[in-house]
Coordinates of C-alpha atoms in Angstrom, one line a residue:
M1 CA 108.4 68.5 164.2
C2 CA 110.0 69.2 167.6
K3 CA 106.7 69.4 169.4
N4 CA 105.3 66.2 167.9
K5 CA 108.7 64.4 168.1
S6 CA 108.5 63.5 164.4
V7 CA 112.3 62.9 164.1
K8 CA 115.1 62.0 166.5
G9 CA 117.9 64.3 167.5
L10 CA 115.9 67.5 167.3
E11 CA 116.0 69.1 170.8
K12 CA 113.4 71.6 171.9
V13 CA 115.0 75.0 171.5
N14 CA 113.6 78.5 171.6
I15 CA 113.9 79.9 168.0
K16 CA 113.0 83.5 167.3
I17 CA 111.1 83.7 164.0
Y18 CA 111.3 86.9 162.0
N19 CA 108.4 87.9 159.6
E20 CA 110.9 89.3 157.1
S21 CA 111.9 86.8 154.4
C22 CA 115.6 86.4 153.5
I23 CA 117.3 87.6 150.3
A24 CA 117.8 84.0 149.1
C25 CA 114.0 83.3 149.4
N26 CA 113.2 86.5 147.5
V27 CA 115.6 85.7 144.7
G28 CA 114.8 82.0 144.5
K29 CA 111.0 82.2 144.8
A30 CA 110.1 85.4 142.9
T31 CA 106.8 85.3 140.9
R32 CA 104.9 87.5 138.6
T33 CA 102.5 90.0 140.2
S34 CA 98.9 88.7 140.0
L35 CA 96.8 91.0 137.8
K36 CA 93.1 90.8 138.5
K37 CA 91.0 90.6 135.4
N38 CA 88.8 93.4 136.5
Y39 CA 91.8 95.7 136.8
V40 CA 92.8 94.9 133.2
Y41 CA 89.4 95.0 131.4
K42 CA 87.2 97.2 133.6
R43 CA 86.0 100.6 132.2
V44 CA 87.6 103.4 134.2
T45 CA 86.8 106.3 132.0
K46 CA 83.7 108.5 132.0
S47 CA 83.5 109.7 128.4
V48 CA 84.6 109.0 124.9
L49 CA 88.2 109.9 124.1
D50 CA 89.3 109.9 127.7
K51 CA 91.6 107.0 126.8
V52 CA 92.4 104.9 123.8
H53 CA 94.2 101.6 123.6
M54 CA 96.6 101.0 120.7
D55 CA 98.5 98.0 119.5
L56 CA 100.2 96.8 116.2
W57 CA 99.7 93.3 114.9
G58 CA 102.0 91.6 112.4
P59 CA 103.7 90.8 110.1
A60 CA 101.1 88.7 108.4
P61 CA 102.4 85.5 106.6
V62 CA 100.9 86.8 103.3
N63 CA 100.4 90.4 102.1
S64 CA 96.8 91.6 101.7
L65 CA 95.3 92.7 98.4
G66 CA 96.7 96.1 98.9
G67 CA 100.2 94.8 100.0
S68 CA 99.7 95.4 103.7
K69 CA 101.5 93.3 106.3
Y70 CA 100.3 94.9 109.6
F71 CA 97.2 96.4 111.1
L72 CA 96.9 99.0 113.8
S73 CA 94.0 98.8 116.2
I74 CA 92.8 101.8 118.2
I75 CA 90.1 101.1 120.8
D76 CA 88.2 103.7 122.7
D77 CA 88.1 102.7 126.4
F78 CA 84.6 104.2 127.2
S79 CA 82.6 103.1 124.2
R80 CA 84.8 100.1 123.1
K81 CA 84.6 101.4 119.5
I82 CA 87.3 99.8 117.3
D83 CA 89.2 101.4 114.4
V84 CA 91.6 99.3 112.4
F85 CA 94.1 100.5 109.8
T86 CA 96.1 98.2 107.6
L87 CA 99.8 99.2 107.1
K88 CA 102.6 98.2 104.7
S89 CA 105.3 99.0 107.3
K90 CA 105.6 100.0 110.9
S91 CA 106.8 103.4 110.0
E92 CA 103.2 104.4 108.9
V93 CA 101.9 104.2 112.5
F94 CA 102.7 107.8 113.3
S95 CA 101.0 109.3 110.2
I96 CA 98.0 107.0 110.6
F97 CA 97.5 108.1 114.2
K98 CA 97.7 111.8 113.4
E99 CA 95.0 111.3 110.8
Y100 CA 92.9 109.4 113.3
L101 CA 93.3 112.0 116.0
S102 CA 92.3 114.9 113.8
R103 CA 89.3 113.0 112.5
V104 CA 87.8 111.9 115.8
Q105 CA 88.4 115.2 117.6
R106 CA 86.6 117.1 114.8
E107 CA 83.9 114.4 114.7
L108 CA 83.1 114.5 118.5
G109 CA 84.2 118.0 119.4
R110 CA 86.4 116.6 122.2
K111 CA 90.1 116.3 122.9
L112 CA 91.9 113.0 123.4
K113 CA 93.3 112.8 127.0
S114 CA 95.3 109.6 127.2
V115 CA 96.9 106.9 125.1
R116 CA 97.9 103.4 126.3
T117 CA 100.4 101.4 124.2
D118 CA 103.0 98.7 124.7
N119 CA 106.8 99.3 124.3
G120 CA 107.0 98.7 120.6
M121 CA 109.5 100.9 118.7
E122 CA 106.7 102.3 116.6
F123 CA 105.1 103.8 119.8
C124 CA 108.4 104.7 121.5
H125 CA 109.6 106.8 118.6
K126 CA 110.9 110.3 119.6
D127 CA 108.6 112.1 117.1
F128 CA 105.6 110.2 118.3
E129 CA 106.3 111.0 122.0
T130 CA 107.0 114.7 121.2
F131 CA 103.8 115.0 119.2
L132 CA 101.7 113.6 122.2
R133 CA 103.4 115.8 124.8
D134 CA 102.9 119.0 122.7
L135 CA 99.2 118.3 122.6
G136 CA 99.0 117.5 126.3
I137 CA 98.1 113.8 125.8
K138 CA 99.1 111.5 128.6
I139 CA 101.2 108.5 127.5
E140 CA 100.6 105.2 129.4
R141 CA 103.0 102.4 128.7
T142 CA 102.9 98.8 129.9
S143 CA 105.7 97.2 131.9
F144 CA 108.2 95.2 130.0
Y145 CA 107.1 91.6 129.4
T146 CA 103.6 92.3 130.7
P147 CA 101.2 92.4 127.8
E148 CA 98.3 91.9 130.2
L149 CA 98.5 95.6 131.0
N150 CA 97.4 96.3 127.5
G151 CA 94.8 93.6 127.7
I152 CA 92.0 95.3 125.8
A153 CA 94.1 95.7 122.6
E154 CA 95.7 92.3 123.0
R155 CA 92.4 90.6 123.5
F156 CA 91.1 92.3 120.3
N157 CA 94.1 90.9 118.4
R158 CA 93.2 87.4 119.4
S159 CA 89.4 87.8 118.8
S160 CA 89.9 89.4 115.4
M161 CA 92.3 86.8 114.1
E162 CA 90.0 84.0 115.3
A163 CA 87.2 85.7 113.3
V164 CA 89.4 86.3 110.3
R165 CA 90.4 82.6 110.2
T166 CA 86.8 81.5 110.6
M167 CA 85.6 83.9 107.8
L168 CA 88.3 82.8 105.4
Q169 CA 87.7 79.1 106.1
D170 CA 83.9 79.4 105.7
S171 CA 84.1 81.6 102.5
G172 CA 86.9 79.7 100.8
L173 CA 88.8 82.9 99.9
Q174 CA 92.6 82.9 99.8
P175 CA 94.6 84.1 102.9
R176 CA 95.5 87.4 101.1
F177 CA 91.9 88.5 101.8
W178 CA 92.7 88.7 105.5
A179 CA 92.5 92.5 105.5
E180 CA 89.0 92.5 103.9
A181 CA 87.8 90.0 106.4
L182 CA 89.2 92.0 109.3
H183 CA 87.5 95.2 108.2
A184 CA 84.2 93.3 107.7
Y185 CA 84.5 91.9 111.2
V186 CA 85.2 95.3 112.8
H187 CA 82.3 96.8 111.0
T188 CA 80.0 94.2 112.6
K189 CA 81.7 94.2 116.0
N190 CA 81.1 97.9 116.4
R191 CA 77.4 97.3 115.9
C192 CA 77.1 94.5 118.6
S193 CA 76.4 95.2 122.3
H194 CA 79.2 94.9 124.9
K195 CA 78.8 93.6 128.4
L196 CA 80.6 96.7 129.8
T197 CA 78.5 99.2 127.9
E198 CA 75.1 98.4 129.6
G199 CA 73.6 96.7 126.6
K200 CA 74.5 99.6 124.2
T201 CA 76.5 99.2 121.1
P202 CA 79.9 101.0 120.7
M203 CA 78.5 102.9 117.7
E204 CA 75.5 104.2 119.8
I205 CA 77.8 105.4 122.6
W206 CA 80.2 106.9 120.2
S207 CA 77.7 108.8 118.0
G208 CA 74.6 109.0 120.2
H209 CA 72.4 107.2 117.6
K210 CA 71.4 103.5 117.4
P211 CA 73.1 101.9 114.4
S212 CA 71.3 99.9 111.8
I213 CA 72.3 96.4 110.8
R214 CA 69.8 95.9 108.0
H215 CA 72.6 96.1 105.5
C216 CA 74.8 93.4 107.0
R217 CA 75.3 90.3 104.8
T218 CA 77.3 87.1 105.0
F219 CA 80.9 87.4 104.1
G220 CA 81.9 85.5 101.0
S221 CA 78.3 85.4 99.5
L222 CA 77.7 85.5 95.8
A223 CA 77.1 89.1 94.6
Y224 CA 75.9 90.8 91.4
V225 CA 77.3 94.3 90.8
Y226 CA 75.2 96.5 88.5
V227 CA 77.2 97.9 85.5
P228 CA 76.3 101.6 84.6
T229 CA 75.0 102.1 81.0
V230 CA 78.1 104.2 80.2
N231 CA 80.3 101.2 80.7
R232 CA 78.4 98.7 78.6
N233 CA 76.6 98.4 75.3
K234 CA 73.1 97.2 74.7
L235 CA 74.0 93.6 74.3
Q236 CA 76.4 93.2 77.2
P237 CA 75.3 91.9 80.7
K238 CA 73.9 94.5 83.1
A239 CA 75.8 93.0 86.1
K240 CA 79.1 91.4 86.9
I241 CA 79.4 88.4 89.2
G242 CA 81.6 88.7 92.2
I243 CA 82.2 87.8 95.9
L244 CA 81.1 90.0 98.8
V245 CA 84.2 90.9 100.9
G246 CA 83.0 93.7 103.1
Y247 CA 81.4 97.2 103.3
A248 CA 82.3 100.4 101.5
V249 CA 84.6 102.7 103.6
N250 CA 83.7 106.3 102.7
R251 CA 80.3 105.7 101.0
R252 CA 77.2 103.6 101.3
G253 CA 77.5 100.3 99.6
Y254 CA 79.4 97.0 99.6
R255 CA 82.9 95.9 98.6
V256 CA 82.8 93.1 96.0
W257 CA 85.8 91.1 94.6
L258 CA 85.6 90.6 90.8
P259 CA 87.8 87.5 90.1
K260 CA 87.9 88.0 86.3
E261 CA 89.0 91.6 86.7
R262 CA 91.2 90.9 89.7
K263 CA 90.0 94.0 91.6
V264 CA 87.6 95.1 94.4
V265 CA 84.9 97.5 93.6
E266 CA 82.6 99.5 95.8
S267 CA 78.9 100.0 94.8
I268 CA 75.5 100.4 96.4
H269 CA 73.8 98.8 93.4
V270 CA 74.6 95.2 94.5
K271 CA 72.3 92.2 94.7
I272 CA 73.6 89.6 97.2
N273 CA 72.5 86.0 97.4
E274 CA 73.4 84.8 100.9
T275 CA 72.3 81.3 100.2
K276 CA 75.1 80.7 97.7
N277 CA 78.8 80.8 98.4
G278 CA 80.7 82.9 95.9
V279 CA 83.8 80.7 95.7
K280 CA 81.7 77.5 95.4
T281 CA 79.6 79.1 92.6
L282 CA 82.4 80.5 90.6
F283 CA 85.1 77.8 91.1
G284 CA 83.1 74.7 91.8
E285 CA 83.9 74.0 95.5
V286 CA 84.9 75.8 98.7
K287 CA 88.6 75.7 99.2
H288 CA 90.0 75.6 102.7
Y289 CA 93.4 77.2 102.8
G290 CA 94.7 75.7 106.0
Y291 CA 98.1 75.1 104.5
A292 CA 98.8 78.8 104.1
I293 CA 97.1 80.4 107.2
Y294 CA 98.3 78.1 109.9
Q295 CA 100.9 80.8 110.9
L296 CA 98.4 83.5 111.7
D297 CA 98.1 82.7 115.4
Q298 CA 101.8 82.8 116.0
N299 CA 101.7 86.5 116.4
L300 CA 99.1 86.2 119.2
N301 CA 101.5 84.8 121.7
N302 CA 104.3 87.2 121.1
D303 CA 105.3 89.5 123.9
S304 CA 104.7 92.7 121.9
D305 CA 105.6 94.8 125.0
C306 CA 109.1 93.5 124.8
R307 CA 109.7 94.4 121.2
A308 CA 111.9 97.3 122.2
Q309 CA 114.1 95.1 124.3
D310 CA 114.1 92.3 121.9
E311 CA 115.2 94.5 118.9
K312 CA 117.9 96.0 121.0
Y313 CA 119.4 92.9 122.6
S314 CA 118.3 90.0 120.4
S315 CA 121.0 87.7 119.1
P316 CA 121.2 86.4 115.5
K317 CA 118.8 83.5 115.0
T318 CA 120.1 80.1 114.0
P319 CA 118.6 78.6 110.9
T320 CA 115.6 76.4 111.6
S321 CA 115.2 72.9 110.2
L322 CA 113.5 72.6 106.8
D323 CA 110.2 70.7 106.7
I324 CA 108.9 70.3 103.2
S325 CA 105.9 68.2 104.2
T326 CA 103.6 71.2 103.3
W327 CA 105.4 71.8 100.0
I328 CA 104.0 70.9 96.6
R329 CA 105.9 69.2 93.8
L330 CA 104.6 69.8 90.3
E331 CA 105.6 68.2 87.0
K332 CA 104.6 70.2 84.0
P333 CA 105.0 69.1 80.3
R334 CA 106.5 71.5 77.8
K335 CA 104.3 72.7 74.9
K336 CA 106.3 71.3 72.0
S337 CA 108.4 68.7 73.7
K338 CA 108.0 65.5 75.7
R339 CA 110.3 66.8 78.4
M340 CA 108.9 67.7 81.8
D341 CA 109.7 70.6 84.0
V342 CA 109.8 70.1 87.8
Y343 CA 108.8 72.8 90.2
Y344 CA 108.5 73.0 94.0
Y345 CA 106.1 75.3 95.7
P346 CA 106.5 76.3 99.4
P347 CA 103.5 77.5 101.4
S348 CA 104.2 81.1 100.1
K349 CA 103.4 79.8 96.6
E350 CA 106.8 81.0 95.3
R351 CA 107.8 78.8 92.3
L352 CA 111.3 77.2 92.7
R353 CA 112.7 75.8 89.5
S354 CA 116.1 74.4 90.5
V355 CA 118.3 73.5 93.5
N356 CA 119.8 77.0 93.4
D357 CA 116.3 78.6 93.7
V358 CA 115.6 76.4 96.7
K359 CA 119.0 77.3 98.2
M360 CA 118.3 81.0 97.8
Y361 CA 114.8 80.6 99.3
C362 CA 116.3 78.8 102.3
E363 CA 118.9 81.5 102.8
K364 CA 116.3 84.2 102.6
N365 CA 114.0 82.6 105.1
K366 CA 116.9 81.4 107.4
L367 CA 116.2 77.7 106.8
E368 CA 118.6 74.8 106.8
F369 CA 119.2 73.6 103.2
D370 CA 119.4 69.9 102.4
P371 CA 119.7 69.2 98.7
N372 CA 118.9 65.5 99.2
Q373 CA 115.3 66.4 100.1
F374 CA 114.5 67.6 96.6
N375 CA 114.3 65.7 93.3
F376 CA 114.1 67.8 90.1
K377 CA 114.2 64.7 87.9
P378 CA 110.7 64.1 86.3
T379 CA 109.1 60.7 87.0
T380 CA 106.8 60.8 84.0
T381 CA 107.2 61.7 80.3
N382 CA 104.0 63.0 78.9
T383 CA 101.4 63.6 81.6
R384 CA 100.8 66.4 84.0
F385 CA 100.3 65.5 87.7
V386 CA 100.8 67.0 91.1
E387 CA 102.0 64.9 94.0
K388 CA 103.0 65.6 97.6
S389 CA 106.6 66.0 98.4
E390 CA 108.6 62.8 98.3
C391 CA 109.4 63.1 102.0
D392 CA 105.7 62.2 102.6
N393 CA 105.7 58.4 102.2
E394 CA 101.9 58.1 102.6
T395 CA 100.2 58.0 99.2
N396 CA 96.5 57.8 100.3
S397 CA 93.6 59.4 98.4
D398 CA 93.5 62.3 100.8
S399 CA 97.0 63.4 99.9
V400 CA 96.2 63.2 96.2
D401 CA 93.1 65.2 96.6
E402 CA 95.0 67.9 98.6
A403 CA 97.7 68.0 95.9
S404 CA 95.1 68.3 93.1
F405 CA 93.4 71.1 95.1
V406 CA 96.6 73.0 95.5
N407 CA 97.3 72.7 91.8
D408 CA 93.9 74.2 91.2
I409 CA 94.9 77.1 93.4
F410 CA 97.9 77.9 91.2
Q411 CA 95.9 77.6 88.1
H412 CA 93.6 80.4 89.4
E413 CA 96.5 82.4 90.8
I414 CA 96.1 84.8 87.9
Y415 CA 93.0 86.2 89.6
M416 CA 94.9 86.9 92.8
T417 CA 98.1 88.3 91.4
E418 CA 98.6 91.8 92.8
I419 CA 100.2 94.2 90.3
P420 CA 102.1 97.0 92.2
K421 CA 101.2 100.6 91.5
T422 CA 104.3 102.3 92.8
F423 CA 108.0 101.5 93.1
K424 CA 107.7 101.2 96.9
E425 CA 105.1 98.5 96.4
T426 CA 107.5 96.4 94.3
Q427 CA 110.0 96.5 97.1
I428 CA 107.6 94.8 99.5
S429 CA 106.0 92.5 96.9
P430 CA 106.7 88.7 97.1
D431 CA 107.9 89.1 93.5
K432 CA 110.4 91.8 94.3
E433 CA 113.3 90.1 92.5
K434 CA 111.2 89.7 89.3
W435 CA 110.1 93.3 89.3
D436 CA 113.7 94.5 89.9
E437 CA 114.8 92.4 87.0
A438 CA 112.1 93.9 84.7
M439 CA 113.0 97.5 85.7
S440 CA 116.7 96.8 85.1
E441 CA 115.9 95.5 81.7
E442 CA 113.9 98.6 80.9
I443 CA 116.8 100.9 82.1
K444 CA 119.3 98.8 80.1
L445 CA 117.2 99.2 76.9
M446 CA 117.0 103.0 77.4
Q447 CA 120.8 103.2 78.0
N448 CA 121.4 101.3 74.7
R449 CA 119.1 103.7 72.9
K450 CA 120.8 106.7 74.5
V451 CA 117.5 108.1 75.6
W452 CA 119.0 110.8 77.9
D453 CA 122.1 112.4 79.2
L454 CA 122.5 113.6 82.8
V455 CA 122.9 117.4 83.1
E456 CA 123.1 119.7 86.1
P457 CA 119.8 121.4 86.7
K458 CA 119.3 125.2 86.3
S459 CA 116.8 127.5 87.8
N460 CA 115.0 128.2 84.5
M461 CA 114.5 124.5 83.6
K462 CA 111.0 122.9 83.5
V463 CA 111.7 119.4 84.9
L464 CA 109.1 116.7 84.4
G465 CA 108.5 113.9 86.9
C466 CA 108.4 110.2 86.0
R467 CA 107.0 107.0 87.4
W468 CA 107.1 103.3 86.9
V469 CA 104.1 101.4 85.3
Y470 CA 103.9 97.6 85.9
N471 CA 102.1 94.8 84.2
I472 CA 102.1 91.0 84.0
K473 CA 101.9 89.3 80.7
H474 CA 100.2 85.8 80.4
D475 CA 100.2 83.2 77.7
E476 CA 97.2 81.5 76.2
K477 CA 96.8 79.3 79.2
N478 CA 96.9 82.2 81.7
N479 CA 100.3 81.2 83.0
V480 CA 102.6 84.1 83.9
K481 CA 104.8 84.8 80.9
K482 CA 106.7 87.9 81.7
Y483 CA 106.9 90.7 84.3
K484 CA 106.8 94.0 82.4
S485 CA 108.0 97.4 83.7
R486 CA 107.9 100.7 81.8
L487 CA 109.3 104.1 82.7
V488 CA 106.8 106.8 81.9
A489 CA 107.3 110.6 81.9
Q490 CA 104.6 112.8 83.5
G491 CA 103.6 114.4 80.2
F492 CA 100.6 116.1 81.7
K493 CA 103.0 118.7 83.0
E494 CA 104.2 119.7 79.5
R495 CA 103.3 123.2 78.4
P496 CA 101.6 123.4 74.9
G497 CA 103.6 125.6 72.5
V498 CA 106.7 125.5 74.7
D499 CA 107.5 121.8 75.3
F500 CA 105.6 120.5 72.3
T501 CA 103.7 121.8 69.3
D502 CA 102.2 119.1 67.1
V503 CA 100.9 115.8 68.5
F504 CA 99.0 114.3 65.6
A505 CA 99.9 110.7 64.6
P506 CA 97.8 108.5 62.3
L507 CA 96.2 105.5 63.9
V508 CA 94.7 102.3 62.4
N509 CA 92.4 99.6 63.7
F510 CA 94.7 96.7 64.1
D511 CA 91.8 94.2 64.3
I512 CA 90.7 95.2 60.7
I513 CA 94.2 95.2 59.4
K514 CA 94.9 91.7 60.8
F515 CA 91.7 90.4 59.5
L516 CA 92.3 91.7 55.9
F517 CA 95.9 90.5 56.0
V518 CA 95.0 87.0 57.2
L519 CA 92.3 86.9 54.5
L520 CA 94.8 87.7 51.8
V521 CA 97.3 85.2 53.1
C522 CA 94.7 82.4 53.1
I523 CA 93.3 83.2 49.7
L524 CA 96.7 83.8 47.9
G525 CA 98.6 81.2 49.9
W526 CA 101.3 83.6 51.1
N527 CA 103.8 82.9 53.8
H528 CA 103.8 85.6 56.5
C529 CA 105.3 86.6 59.8
Q530 CA 104.5 89.2 62.4
I531 CA 107.1 91.4 64.1
D532 CA 106.9 93.7 67.2
V533 CA 109.2 96.7 67.6
K534 CA 110.5 96.6 71.2
G535 CA 110.4 100.0 72.8
A536 CA 109.1 101.6 69.6
Y537 CA 108.7 105.2 71.0
L538 CA 112.3 105.2 72.1
Y539 CA 113.3 105.4 68.4
G540 CA 111.7 108.8 67.9
N541 CA 113.9 111.9 68.2
L542 CA 112.9 115.0 70.1
D543 CA 113.2 118.4 68.4
I544 CA 112.6 120.3 71.6
P545 CA 114.7 119.8 74.7
I546 CA 112.8 118.1 77.5
Y547 CA 114.1 117.6 81.1
M548 CA 113.0 114.8 83.4
Q549 CA 113.8 113.7 87.0
Q550 CA 115.9 110.6 87.5
H551 CA 113.9 107.4 87.9
E552 CA 113.1 106.2 91.3
G553 CA 115.3 103.4 92.5
F554 CA 117.9 103.8 89.8
A555 CA 119.4 107.3 90.4
V556 CA 123.1 107.5 89.6
K557 CA 125.2 107.5 92.7
G558 CA 127.0 110.8 93.2
C559 CA 124.7 112.5 90.7
E560 CA 121.3 112.2 92.5
H561 CA 120.6 115.9 92.0
Y562 CA 121.2 115.8 88.2
V563 CA 118.3 115.6 85.7
C564 CA 117.8 113.7 82.5
R565 CA 118.0 115.7 79.2
L566 CA 115.8 113.6 76.9
H567 CA 116.9 112.9 73.3
K568 CA 114.3 110.3 72.5
S569 CA 110.5 110.3 72.8
I570 CA 110.0 108.5 76.0
Y571 CA 106.6 107.1 76.9
G572 CA 104.2 109.5 78.5
L573 CA 105.1 112.6 76.4
H574 CA 102.4 114.2 74.3
Q575 CA 104.6 114.2 71.2
S576 CA 105.9 110.6 71.5
G577 CA 103.5 109.0 69.1
R578 CA 104.1 111.6 66.5
Q579 CA 107.9 111.4 66.7
W580 CA 107.8 107.6 66.4
N581 CA 105.5 107.9 63.4
I582 CA 108.0 110.4 61.7
E583 CA 110.9 108.0 62.3
L584 CA 109.0 105.0 61.0
S585 CA 107.7 106.9 57.9
E586 CA 111.3 107.9 57.0
I587 CA 112.2 104.2 56.9
L588 CA 109.1 102.9 55.1
F589 CA 109.2 105.7 52.4
G590 CA 112.8 104.8 51.8
L591 CA 111.8 101.5 50.2
V592 CA 112.3 101.3 46.5
D593 CA 111.3 98.7 43.8
F594 CA 113.5 95.7 43.3
I595 CA 114.4 95.6 39.6
K596 CA 113.9 91.9 39.0
M597 CA 110.7 91.5 41.1
S598 CA 108.4 94.5 41.2
C599 CA 106.4 93.0 44.1
V600 CA 109.4 93.2 46.4
M601 CA 110.5 96.4 48.0
V602 CA 114.1 96.9 49.1
Y603 CA 115.6 99.2 51.7
I604 CA 119.4 99.3 51.9
L605 CA 121.1 100.5 55.1
K606 CA 124.9 100.0 54.9
V607 CA 125.3 96.3 54.3
I608 CA 121.9 95.2 55.5
V609 CA 119.1 94.7 53.0
F610 CA 115.4 94.7 54.1
Y611 CA 112.8 93.2 51.9
W612 CA 109.2 94.5 52.0
Y613 CA 106.6 92.4 50.1
M614 CA 103.9 94.4 48.5

């Protein structure tokens, strides 16, 4: 400017220019260090197991079929072979890694040298670090807020989720099949060549043999699973119809989802029709579940490296605004009344029956609650219909079709309901509150029947274990009627001749009894009713002392080490059926003839008179 006289008042002076920048410039103009792509993704190892890249993805917006929320990816740097493991909680990472390490080291006869992870708490755990150091495995961590340094694992997370979304959309399966789609994708990915592996597939570099892809089939295709002769009679079909959801894990074969049985089976005797979509064939049309999986990509942009810092210094989140444009409003008529029940369904498919249910849902998910957005007053009297939320003022045909489609989803939800197998699974289930209520009801029933007393254990006691068994009861229209929980003793640990002697109890074929009884009622014009004894076995008295551990999740505070001394024949014991039969027989044989009417039997207990019609 001085030389060219661009401005006035600037005299020519000799100014000494220093190459060093000032502190203010360094502070005000700081930028992130440029990371070259080759530095992040290039292969720097010379053999398998020289280095593995690990990362944890999750939580998923919906649980998988097995109740998993996360998946752990482990990628070998040299071969680019991928292993994925679905997890229910972050605490499982350490145990899963130990299983992986022992398996691959025995499989290849080599030792793992280095592990690269981000700064997530699951990888920074003291036990995890100590385990690696004791084995001489080098730990490489990324810098904070720099996920690029773990780019191989991060890039896989993105690619895998893109593949999962595509596979679910194309197949029409529900979002809870994300884990099945993920494993199917990884199975195929490991058998495809990589640009950094000189045209070889990861499986070939890993094992030294070229893999076969003759068995690969289209995800979501219609499948027919052969039924062994021992599981069917001569007139039953020889195959079951299902949907292909992947490949068997520890055996040759395929994984097929059977909608009617609500389970995944593995079999090699499967016939697959790739020209037909399984969902379209079984349910009429392919459903695209965009309303429920739109959140899957939110995890891809998270700074997973900063989880340790975020969990330590994060401030409480303020409630976010509630948008019910994706919610579904359902009006359902009652069976024997013209009244209508109104339900709201958020994207999680949780049924909300009242304003209080909506309020609790908002508090649980940290959402702002506005009661004016919800209308629980029915707009019709005798017809069932589904409509979009009232906040959506557009009533075009597309919205009606989408609402009808979502109603169809809930009608088929019976096939997708996951029944937990353990107490821990109920605590991470979307229906946790309902399972807790069912278990509390079972415990209350046992307390009222005085099934046990708590006693201090002794060294000579044989203490049985116990577990929870869960089930869901449905009505004649396949709607969920009741969540059922039952506490069962581990009777297989009982000692014959010590804990029990006789176990015989007479049994009848109820189908024949019901048929004959209904036949007599119709011919003779009788009036009849049917009763069910709730917790029947709990009426039976035990003649031999049995001790059982306290039930999981309901141990008495301050007496956790105590055991239950059983007085009643709890479910699961060998002698329970016999003890209930003895108790019932004493009551039935106590019936006597009614003097005025010989066809009526009477049983008098204090002031209560029971009538038994012969």
